[in-house]
Short mmCIF file of C-alpha atoms in Angstrom, two decimals:
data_model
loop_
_atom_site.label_atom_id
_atom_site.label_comp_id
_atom_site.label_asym_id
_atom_site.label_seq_id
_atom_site.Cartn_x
_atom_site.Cartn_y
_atom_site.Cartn_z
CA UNK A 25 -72.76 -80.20 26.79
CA UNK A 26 -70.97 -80.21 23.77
CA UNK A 27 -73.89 -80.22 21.58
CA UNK A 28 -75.83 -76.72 20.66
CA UNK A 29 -79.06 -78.21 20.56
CA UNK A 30 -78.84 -79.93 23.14
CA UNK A 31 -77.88 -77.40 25.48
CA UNK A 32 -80.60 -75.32 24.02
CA UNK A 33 -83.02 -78.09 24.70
CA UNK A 34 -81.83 -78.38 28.41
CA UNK A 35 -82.22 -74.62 29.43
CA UNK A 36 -85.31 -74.23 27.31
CA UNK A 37 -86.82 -77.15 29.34
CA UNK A 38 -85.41 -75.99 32.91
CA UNK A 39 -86.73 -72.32 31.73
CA UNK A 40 -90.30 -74.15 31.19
CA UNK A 41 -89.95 -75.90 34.53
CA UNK A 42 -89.35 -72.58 36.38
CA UNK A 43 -92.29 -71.20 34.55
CA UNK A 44 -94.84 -73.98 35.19
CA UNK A 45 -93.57 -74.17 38.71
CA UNK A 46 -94.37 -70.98 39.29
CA UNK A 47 -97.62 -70.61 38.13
CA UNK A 48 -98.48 -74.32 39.65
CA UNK A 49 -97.20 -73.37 43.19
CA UNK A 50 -99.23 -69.48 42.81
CA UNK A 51 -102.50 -71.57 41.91
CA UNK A 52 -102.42 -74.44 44.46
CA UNK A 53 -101.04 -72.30 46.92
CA UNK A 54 -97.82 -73.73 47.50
CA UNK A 55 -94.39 -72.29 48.23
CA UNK A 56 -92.66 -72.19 44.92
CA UNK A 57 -89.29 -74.15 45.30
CA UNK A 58 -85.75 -72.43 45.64
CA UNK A 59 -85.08 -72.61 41.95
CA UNK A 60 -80.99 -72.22 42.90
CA UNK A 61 -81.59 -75.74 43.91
CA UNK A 62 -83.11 -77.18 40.74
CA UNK A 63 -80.80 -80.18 39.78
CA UNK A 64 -78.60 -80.72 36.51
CA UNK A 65 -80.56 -84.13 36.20
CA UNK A 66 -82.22 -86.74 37.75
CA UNK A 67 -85.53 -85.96 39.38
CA UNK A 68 -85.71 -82.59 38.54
CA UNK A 69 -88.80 -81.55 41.47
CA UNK A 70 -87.16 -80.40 45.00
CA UNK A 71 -87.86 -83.50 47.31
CA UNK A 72 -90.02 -80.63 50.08
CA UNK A 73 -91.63 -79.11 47.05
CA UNK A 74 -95.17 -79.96 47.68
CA UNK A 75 -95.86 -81.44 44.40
CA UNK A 76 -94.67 -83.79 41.65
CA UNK A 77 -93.23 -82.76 38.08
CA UNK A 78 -91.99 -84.22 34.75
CA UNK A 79 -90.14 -83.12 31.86
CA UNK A 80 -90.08 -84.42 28.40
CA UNK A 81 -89.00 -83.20 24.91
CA UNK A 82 -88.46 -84.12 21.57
CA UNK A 83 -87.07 -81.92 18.63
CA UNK A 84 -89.37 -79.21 18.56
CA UNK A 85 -91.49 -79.74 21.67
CA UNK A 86 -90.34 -79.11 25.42
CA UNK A 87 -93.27 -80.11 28.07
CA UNK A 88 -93.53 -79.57 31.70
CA UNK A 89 -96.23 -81.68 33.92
CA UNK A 90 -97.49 -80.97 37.37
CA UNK A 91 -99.56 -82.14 40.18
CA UNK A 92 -99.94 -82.55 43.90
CA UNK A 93 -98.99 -86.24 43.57
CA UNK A 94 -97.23 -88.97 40.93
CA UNK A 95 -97.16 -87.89 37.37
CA UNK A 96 -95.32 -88.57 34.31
CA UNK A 97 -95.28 -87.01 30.34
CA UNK A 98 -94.36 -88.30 27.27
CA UNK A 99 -94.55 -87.49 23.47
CA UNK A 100 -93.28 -88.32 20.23
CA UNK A 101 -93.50 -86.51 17.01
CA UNK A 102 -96.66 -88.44 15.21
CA UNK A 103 -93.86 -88.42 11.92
CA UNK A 104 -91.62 -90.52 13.60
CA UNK A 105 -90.79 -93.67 11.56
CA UNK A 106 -88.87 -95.72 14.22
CA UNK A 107 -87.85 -99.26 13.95
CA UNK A 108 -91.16 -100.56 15.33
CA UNK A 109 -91.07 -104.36 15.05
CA UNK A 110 -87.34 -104.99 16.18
CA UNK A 111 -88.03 -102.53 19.53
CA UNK A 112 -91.86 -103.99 20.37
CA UNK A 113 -90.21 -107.68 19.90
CA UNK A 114 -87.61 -106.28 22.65
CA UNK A 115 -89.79 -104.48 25.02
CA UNK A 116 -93.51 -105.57 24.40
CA UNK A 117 -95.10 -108.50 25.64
CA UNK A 118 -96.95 -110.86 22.92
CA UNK A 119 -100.11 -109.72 22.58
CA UNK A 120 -99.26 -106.40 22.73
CA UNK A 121 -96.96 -106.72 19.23
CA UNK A 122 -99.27 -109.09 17.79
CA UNK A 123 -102.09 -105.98 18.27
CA UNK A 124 -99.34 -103.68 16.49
CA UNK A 125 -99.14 -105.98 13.33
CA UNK A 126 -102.82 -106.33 13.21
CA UNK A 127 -103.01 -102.09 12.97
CA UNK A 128 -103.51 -100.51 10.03
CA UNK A 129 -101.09 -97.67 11.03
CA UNK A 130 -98.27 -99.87 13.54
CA UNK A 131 -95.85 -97.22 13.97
CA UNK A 132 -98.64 -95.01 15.07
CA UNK A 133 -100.02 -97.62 17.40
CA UNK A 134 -96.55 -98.08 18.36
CA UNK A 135 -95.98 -94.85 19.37
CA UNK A 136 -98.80 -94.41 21.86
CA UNK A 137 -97.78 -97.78 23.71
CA UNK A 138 -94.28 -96.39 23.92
CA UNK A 139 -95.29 -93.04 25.30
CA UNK A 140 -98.26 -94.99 27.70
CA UNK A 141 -95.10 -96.76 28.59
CA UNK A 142 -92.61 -94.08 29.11
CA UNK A 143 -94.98 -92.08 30.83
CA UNK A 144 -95.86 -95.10 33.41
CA UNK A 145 -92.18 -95.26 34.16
CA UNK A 146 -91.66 -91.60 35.09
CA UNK A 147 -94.43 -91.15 37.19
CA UNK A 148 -93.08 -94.00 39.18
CA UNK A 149 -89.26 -92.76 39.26
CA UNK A 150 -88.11 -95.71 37.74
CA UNK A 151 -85.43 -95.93 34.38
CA UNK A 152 -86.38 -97.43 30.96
CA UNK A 153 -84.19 -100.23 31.57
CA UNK A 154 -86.56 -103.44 32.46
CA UNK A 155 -89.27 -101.23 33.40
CA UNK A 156 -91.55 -101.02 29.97
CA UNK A 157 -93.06 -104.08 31.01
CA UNK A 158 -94.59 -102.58 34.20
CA UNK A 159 -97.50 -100.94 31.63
CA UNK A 160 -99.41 -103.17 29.39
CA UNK A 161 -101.94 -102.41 27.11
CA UNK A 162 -105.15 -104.31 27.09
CA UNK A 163 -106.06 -103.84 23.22
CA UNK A 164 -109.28 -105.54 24.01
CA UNK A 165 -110.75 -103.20 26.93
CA UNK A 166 -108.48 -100.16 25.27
CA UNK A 167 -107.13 -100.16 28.86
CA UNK A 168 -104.01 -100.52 30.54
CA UNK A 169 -102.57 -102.52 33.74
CA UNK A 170 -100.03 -101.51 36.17
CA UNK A 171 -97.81 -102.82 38.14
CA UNK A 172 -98.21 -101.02 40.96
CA UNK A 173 -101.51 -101.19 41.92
CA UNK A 174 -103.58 -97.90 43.08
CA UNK A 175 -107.45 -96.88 42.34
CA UNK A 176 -106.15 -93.12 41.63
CA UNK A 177 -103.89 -93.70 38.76
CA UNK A 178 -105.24 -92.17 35.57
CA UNK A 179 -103.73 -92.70 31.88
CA UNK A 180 -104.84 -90.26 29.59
CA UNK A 181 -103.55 -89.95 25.34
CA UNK A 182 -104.12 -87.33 23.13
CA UNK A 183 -102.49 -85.80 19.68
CA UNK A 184 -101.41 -82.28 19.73
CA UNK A 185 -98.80 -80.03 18.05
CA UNK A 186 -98.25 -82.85 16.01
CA UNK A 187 -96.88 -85.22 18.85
CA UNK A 188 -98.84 -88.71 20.63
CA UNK A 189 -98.74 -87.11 24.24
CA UNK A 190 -99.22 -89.38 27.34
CA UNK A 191 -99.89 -88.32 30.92
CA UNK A 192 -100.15 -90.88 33.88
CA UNK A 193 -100.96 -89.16 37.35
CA UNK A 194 -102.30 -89.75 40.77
CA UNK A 195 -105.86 -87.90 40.88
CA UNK A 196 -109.09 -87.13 39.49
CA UNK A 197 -109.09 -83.97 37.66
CA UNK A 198 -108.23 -84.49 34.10
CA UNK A 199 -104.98 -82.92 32.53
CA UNK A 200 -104.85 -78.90 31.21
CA UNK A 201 -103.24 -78.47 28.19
CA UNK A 202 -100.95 -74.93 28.36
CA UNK A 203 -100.01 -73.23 25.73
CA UNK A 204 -97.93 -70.20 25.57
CA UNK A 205 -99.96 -69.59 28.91
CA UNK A 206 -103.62 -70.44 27.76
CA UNK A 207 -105.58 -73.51 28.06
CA UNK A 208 -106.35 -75.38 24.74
CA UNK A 209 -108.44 -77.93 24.10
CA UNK A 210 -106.37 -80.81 23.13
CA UNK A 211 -109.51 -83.52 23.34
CA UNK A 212 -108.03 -86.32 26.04
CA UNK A 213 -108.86 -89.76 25.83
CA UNK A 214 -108.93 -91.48 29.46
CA UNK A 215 -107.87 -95.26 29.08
CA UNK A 216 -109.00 -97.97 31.20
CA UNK A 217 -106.85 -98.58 34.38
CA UNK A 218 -106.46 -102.12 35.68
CA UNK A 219 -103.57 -103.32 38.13
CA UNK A 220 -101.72 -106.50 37.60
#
């Protein structure tokens, strides 16, 4: 990579991996991966692992997510003025723009759809490209539906570090937040799940 930061970014996040992984595998006793293995991209958890992972990371945050089955993380920096209106007429189905116009704070709203979104996506493997769809929000139950339709999926949102943060997993115990090694409170809200 060509670019500092983002080479910085890349071992910082496969150095967070290795961490998590460890301490994931040690707790749910697991054999911890061969980490000579880990892969330069793509799906970055061993296929024999045991257990499911996901990275994400903006500017100034790197997270790592595990658990036994399907999960995906995403944030976004909560100061993040993106182009709101052009991307949710691209990607978002009606209602779900017309609810974003109707907010007081849009590009706030927006950003928790687009991490409930990106989130949905990773923890079913697939690419951004024609997949946002697969999540919608239901403004009026505060809930989402999936495509894919399972009674243990679980959507949780919170703000922390100054990021939106979404986690979408297979399971019932709600998400640990890890920080520099301790748990912190970072006051989850689980949405509504609904299949399509």
């Amino acid at each position: 990579m060509a670019d500092a930061g983002r080479r910085s970014t890349y071992a910082t996040a496969r150095q967070l991996w290795r961490q998590g992984a460890r301490h994931f595998t040690r707790t749910h006793g697991l054999a911890c991966p061969d980490f000579e293995q880990l892969p330069a991209g793509g799906a970055i958890t061993p296929a024999d692992a045991g257990f499911r992972s996901s990275l994400c990371h903006t500017q100034t945050l790197v997270l790592a997510a595990f658990n036994p089955g399907p999960i995906g993380v995403d944030a976004e920096p909560v100061d993040r003025q993106p182009p709101w209106q052009a991307l949710a007429l691209r990607w978002f189905s009606g209602p779900e723009t017309d609810w974003l116009q109707a907010q007081d704070q849009p590009e706030d709203a927006f950003l928790m759809l687009w991490t409930l979104k990106e989130a949905w996506i990773k923890a079913t493997g697939r690419g951004i490209a024609g997949n946002l769809q697969a999540l919608v929000f239901d403004p009026e139950h505060n809930g989402v539906v999936l495509d894919r339709p399972d009674p243990a999926w679980r959507v949780a949102t919170t703000t922390v570090q100054g990021h939106r943060l979404c986690v979408v997993w297979q399971g019932h115990a709600m998400p640990e937040w890890r920080h520099e090694g301790l748990i912190r409170d970072a006051h989850w809200h689980l949405h509504r799940v609904d299949s399509a």
